[in-house]
Short mmCIF file of N, CA and C in Angstrom, two decimals:
data_model
loop_
_atom_site.label_atom_id
_atom_site.label_comp_id
_atom_site.label_asym_id
_atom_site.label_seq_id
_atom_site.Cartn_x
_atom_site.Cartn_y
_atom_site.Cartn_z
N UNK A 420 21.27 78.82 1.96
CA UNK A 420 20.77 80.16 1.77
C UNK A 420 21.75 81.19 2.31
N UNK A 421 21.51 82.42 1.97
CA UNK A 421 22.33 83.51 2.47
C UNK A 421 22.12 83.65 3.97
N UNK A 422 23.18 83.94 4.66
CA UNK A 422 23.10 83.99 6.11
C UNK A 422 24.06 85.04 6.64
N UNK A 423 23.60 85.88 7.53
CA UNK A 423 24.46 86.88 8.16
C UNK A 423 23.91 87.19 9.54
N UNK A 424 24.78 87.42 10.48
CA UNK A 424 24.36 87.83 11.82
C UNK A 424 24.33 89.35 11.88
N UNK A 425 23.32 89.86 12.54
CA UNK A 425 23.11 91.30 12.62
C UNK A 425 22.90 91.68 14.08
N UNK A 426 23.39 92.84 14.48
CA UNK A 426 23.18 93.38 15.83
C UNK A 426 23.66 92.43 16.93
N UNK A 427 24.84 91.91 16.78
CA UNK A 427 25.44 91.08 17.82
C UNK A 427 24.54 89.93 18.23
N UNK A 428 24.02 89.23 17.27
CA UNK A 428 23.19 88.04 17.48
C UNK A 428 21.82 88.32 18.08
N UNK A 429 21.30 89.52 17.94
CA UNK A 429 19.94 89.77 18.34
C UNK A 429 18.98 89.35 17.23
N UNK A 430 19.49 89.28 16.02
CA UNK A 430 18.70 88.81 14.89
C UNK A 430 19.64 88.27 13.82
N UNK A 431 19.09 87.47 12.91
CA UNK A 431 19.85 87.01 11.77
C UNK A 431 18.91 86.79 10.60
N UNK A 432 19.48 86.71 9.41
CA UNK A 432 18.72 86.49 8.18
C UNK A 432 19.03 85.10 7.67
N UNK A 433 17.98 84.38 7.25
CA UNK A 433 18.16 83.06 6.64
C UNK A 433 17.05 82.86 5.62
N UNK A 434 17.45 82.52 4.39
CA UNK A 434 16.52 82.33 3.29
C UNK A 434 15.53 83.48 3.17
N UNK A 435 16.06 84.68 3.13
CA UNK A 435 15.37 85.96 2.95
C UNK A 435 14.47 86.39 4.10
N UNK A 436 14.42 85.65 5.18
CA UNK A 436 13.59 86.02 6.32
C UNK A 436 14.45 86.46 7.49
N UNK A 437 13.96 87.44 8.24
CA UNK A 437 14.63 87.89 9.45
C UNK A 437 14.17 87.02 10.62
N UNK A 438 15.12 86.60 11.45
CA UNK A 438 14.82 85.81 12.64
C UNK A 438 15.27 86.61 13.86
N UNK A 439 14.41 86.71 14.85
CA UNK A 439 14.71 87.46 16.07
C UNK A 439 15.06 86.46 17.17
N UNK A 440 16.20 86.70 17.82
CA UNK A 440 16.68 85.82 18.89
C UNK A 440 15.97 86.20 20.19
N UNK A 441 15.48 85.18 20.91
CA UNK A 441 14.83 85.38 22.20
C UNK A 441 15.74 84.84 23.30
N UNK A 442 15.90 85.60 24.36
CA UNK A 442 16.76 85.14 25.45
C UNK A 442 18.23 85.30 25.12
N UNK A 443 19.06 84.60 25.88
CA UNK A 443 20.51 84.68 25.71
C UNK A 443 21.02 83.48 24.94
N UNK A 444 21.97 83.70 24.00
CA UNK A 444 22.56 82.57 23.30
C UNK A 444 23.46 81.76 24.23
N UNK A 445 23.57 80.47 23.97
CA UNK A 445 24.45 79.59 24.73
C UNK A 445 25.64 79.24 23.85
N UNK A 446 26.84 79.59 24.28
CA UNK A 446 28.05 79.30 23.52
C UNK A 446 28.59 77.93 23.91
N UNK A 447 29.09 77.19 22.92
CA UNK A 447 29.79 75.94 23.20
C UNK A 447 30.85 75.73 22.13
N UNK A 448 31.80 74.87 22.42
CA UNK A 448 32.97 74.69 21.56
C UNK A 448 33.19 73.21 21.27
N UNK A 449 33.72 72.93 20.08
CA UNK A 449 34.12 71.57 19.72
C UNK A 449 35.57 71.59 19.30
N UNK A 450 36.31 70.61 19.77
CA UNK A 450 37.72 70.49 19.42
C UNK A 450 37.84 70.07 17.95
N UNK A 451 38.69 70.76 17.20
CA UNK A 451 38.94 70.42 15.80
C UNK A 451 39.74 69.13 15.76
N UNK A 452 39.35 68.20 14.88
CA UNK A 452 40.01 66.90 14.79
C UNK A 452 41.22 66.98 13.87
N UNK A 453 42.23 67.75 14.27
CA UNK A 453 43.47 67.87 13.50
C UNK A 453 44.64 67.78 14.46
N UNK A 454 45.71 67.19 13.98
CA UNK A 454 46.93 67.13 14.78
C UNK A 454 47.77 68.36 14.41
N UNK A 455 47.45 69.50 15.04
CA UNK A 455 48.12 70.75 14.69
C UNK A 455 49.62 70.68 14.96
N UNK A 456 50.03 69.88 15.96
CA UNK A 456 51.45 69.75 16.29
C UNK A 456 52.22 69.02 15.19
N UNK A 457 51.49 68.31 14.30
CA UNK A 457 52.12 67.62 13.17
C UNK A 457 51.93 68.39 11.87
N UNK A 458 51.51 69.66 11.97
CA UNK A 458 51.36 70.50 10.80
C UNK A 458 50.08 70.27 10.01
N UNK A 459 49.08 69.60 10.59
CA UNK A 459 47.84 69.30 9.88
C UNK A 459 46.80 70.42 9.95
N UNK A 460 47.00 71.40 10.75
CA UNK A 460 46.01 72.46 10.88
C UNK A 460 46.61 73.71 11.47
N UNK A 461 45.78 74.70 11.64
CA UNK A 461 46.19 75.98 12.19
C UNK A 461 46.04 75.94 13.71
N UNK A 462 47.12 76.10 14.47
CA UNK A 462 47.01 76.04 15.93
C UNK A 462 46.16 77.15 16.55
N UNK A 463 45.89 78.22 15.80
CA UNK A 463 45.03 79.27 16.33
C UNK A 463 43.55 78.90 16.20
N UNK A 464 43.23 77.80 15.52
CA UNK A 464 41.85 77.35 15.32
C UNK A 464 41.66 75.96 15.92
N UNK A 465 42.01 75.79 17.19
CA UNK A 465 41.89 74.48 17.84
C UNK A 465 40.44 74.10 18.12
N UNK A 466 39.61 75.08 18.39
CA UNK A 466 38.21 74.82 18.72
C UNK A 466 37.31 75.55 17.72
N UNK A 467 36.17 74.96 17.46
CA UNK A 467 35.14 75.60 16.64
C UNK A 467 34.09 76.16 17.59
N UNK A 468 33.75 77.43 17.42
CA UNK A 468 32.77 78.10 18.29
C UNK A 468 31.37 77.97 17.70
N UNK A 469 30.43 77.54 18.52
CA UNK A 469 29.02 77.45 18.15
C UNK A 469 28.20 78.27 19.13
N UNK A 470 27.08 78.78 18.67
CA UNK A 470 26.11 79.43 19.54
C UNK A 470 24.76 78.79 19.29
N UNK A 471 24.10 78.36 20.34
CA UNK A 471 22.74 77.84 20.25
C UNK A 471 21.80 78.95 20.67
N UNK A 472 20.85 79.28 19.78
CA UNK A 472 19.93 80.38 20.04
C UNK A 472 18.50 79.90 19.84
N UNK A 473 17.60 80.51 20.57
CA UNK A 473 16.17 80.34 20.35
C UNK A 473 15.70 81.56 19.57
N UNK A 474 15.08 81.31 18.40
CA UNK A 474 14.69 82.43 17.55
C UNK A 474 13.38 82.11 16.84
N UNK A 475 12.73 83.16 16.38
CA UNK A 475 11.49 83.00 15.62
C UNK A 475 11.54 83.90 14.39
N UNK A 476 10.93 83.42 13.32
CA UNK A 476 10.92 84.19 12.07
C UNK A 476 10.06 85.43 12.25
N UNK A 477 10.61 86.54 11.87
CA UNK A 477 9.93 87.84 11.96
C UNK A 477 9.52 88.20 13.38
N UNK A 478 10.08 87.55 14.39
CA UNK A 478 9.79 87.88 15.77
C UNK A 478 8.50 87.34 16.32
N UNK A 479 7.83 86.42 15.63
CA UNK A 479 6.58 85.84 16.14
C UNK A 479 6.89 84.92 17.32
N UNK A 480 6.39 85.27 18.50
CA UNK A 480 6.74 84.55 19.72
C UNK A 480 6.30 83.09 19.73
N UNK A 481 5.17 82.76 19.10
CA UNK A 481 4.66 81.40 19.17
C UNK A 481 5.38 80.41 18.29
N UNK A 482 6.34 80.85 17.48
CA UNK A 482 7.01 79.98 16.53
C UNK A 482 8.50 79.85 16.80
N UNK A 483 8.91 79.88 18.06
CA UNK A 483 10.33 79.79 18.39
C UNK A 483 10.87 78.41 18.08
N UNK A 484 12.14 78.38 17.67
CA UNK A 484 12.82 77.13 17.37
C UNK A 484 14.29 77.31 17.76
N UNK A 485 15.00 76.22 18.02
CA UNK A 485 16.42 76.29 18.35
C UNK A 485 17.26 76.20 17.09
N UNK A 486 18.33 77.00 17.04
CA UNK A 486 19.26 77.02 15.92
C UNK A 486 20.68 76.95 16.46
N UNK A 487 21.55 76.21 15.78
CA UNK A 487 22.98 76.20 16.09
C UNK A 487 23.70 76.99 15.01
N UNK A 488 24.48 77.98 15.44
CA UNK A 488 25.24 78.83 14.54
C UNK A 488 26.72 78.57 14.78
N UNK A 489 27.51 78.53 13.71
CA UNK A 489 28.95 78.27 13.82
C UNK A 489 29.72 79.50 13.35
N UNK A 490 30.75 79.86 14.12
CA UNK A 490 31.61 80.99 13.71
C UNK A 490 32.75 80.43 12.86
N UNK A 491 32.79 80.87 11.60
CA UNK A 491 33.86 80.52 10.68
C UNK A 491 34.76 81.73 10.50
N UNK A 492 35.96 81.56 9.92
CA UNK A 492 36.84 82.71 9.71
C UNK A 492 36.21 83.83 8.88
N UNK A 493 35.28 83.47 7.99
CA UNK A 493 34.67 84.49 7.13
C UNK A 493 33.27 84.91 7.59
N UNK A 494 32.83 84.49 8.77
CA UNK A 494 31.53 84.90 9.29
C UNK A 494 30.79 83.75 9.93
N UNK A 495 29.52 83.96 10.22
CA UNK A 495 28.69 82.97 10.89
C UNK A 495 27.94 82.12 9.87
N UNK A 496 27.67 80.86 10.23
CA UNK A 496 26.93 79.92 9.40
C UNK A 496 25.85 79.25 10.23
N UNK A 497 24.69 79.08 9.65
CA UNK A 497 23.64 78.30 10.28
C UNK A 497 23.93 76.83 9.97
N UNK A 498 24.12 76.01 11.00
CA UNK A 498 24.48 74.61 10.76
C UNK A 498 23.40 73.62 11.17
N UNK A 499 22.45 74.04 12.02
CA UNK A 499 21.44 73.10 12.45
C UNK A 499 20.18 73.84 12.91
N UNK A 500 19.05 73.36 12.47
CA UNK A 500 17.76 73.85 12.97
C UNK A 500 17.11 72.67 13.68
N UNK A 501 16.85 72.83 14.97
CA UNK A 501 16.23 71.77 15.76
C UNK A 501 14.73 71.75 15.48
N UNK A 502 14.20 70.61 15.17
CA UNK A 502 12.75 70.48 14.92
C UNK A 502 12.04 70.07 16.17
#
């Protein structure tokens, strides 16, 4: 679905619904599995940035869920919804 971060991660849109982030996002990084020293990747992109957020659709407090968001060169992507 279409996905965009709005207001510095205070909310985001996913599948036409607005999600409101509760609390502070937790940032974490994963090392890219490329041998950049051998020309296999871009050395400026050694790590992939993720943010784990607790959010609820339309801001309903009783329906919070965890989401993992990934920062790509062209914007943010929703990569995981924790059930």
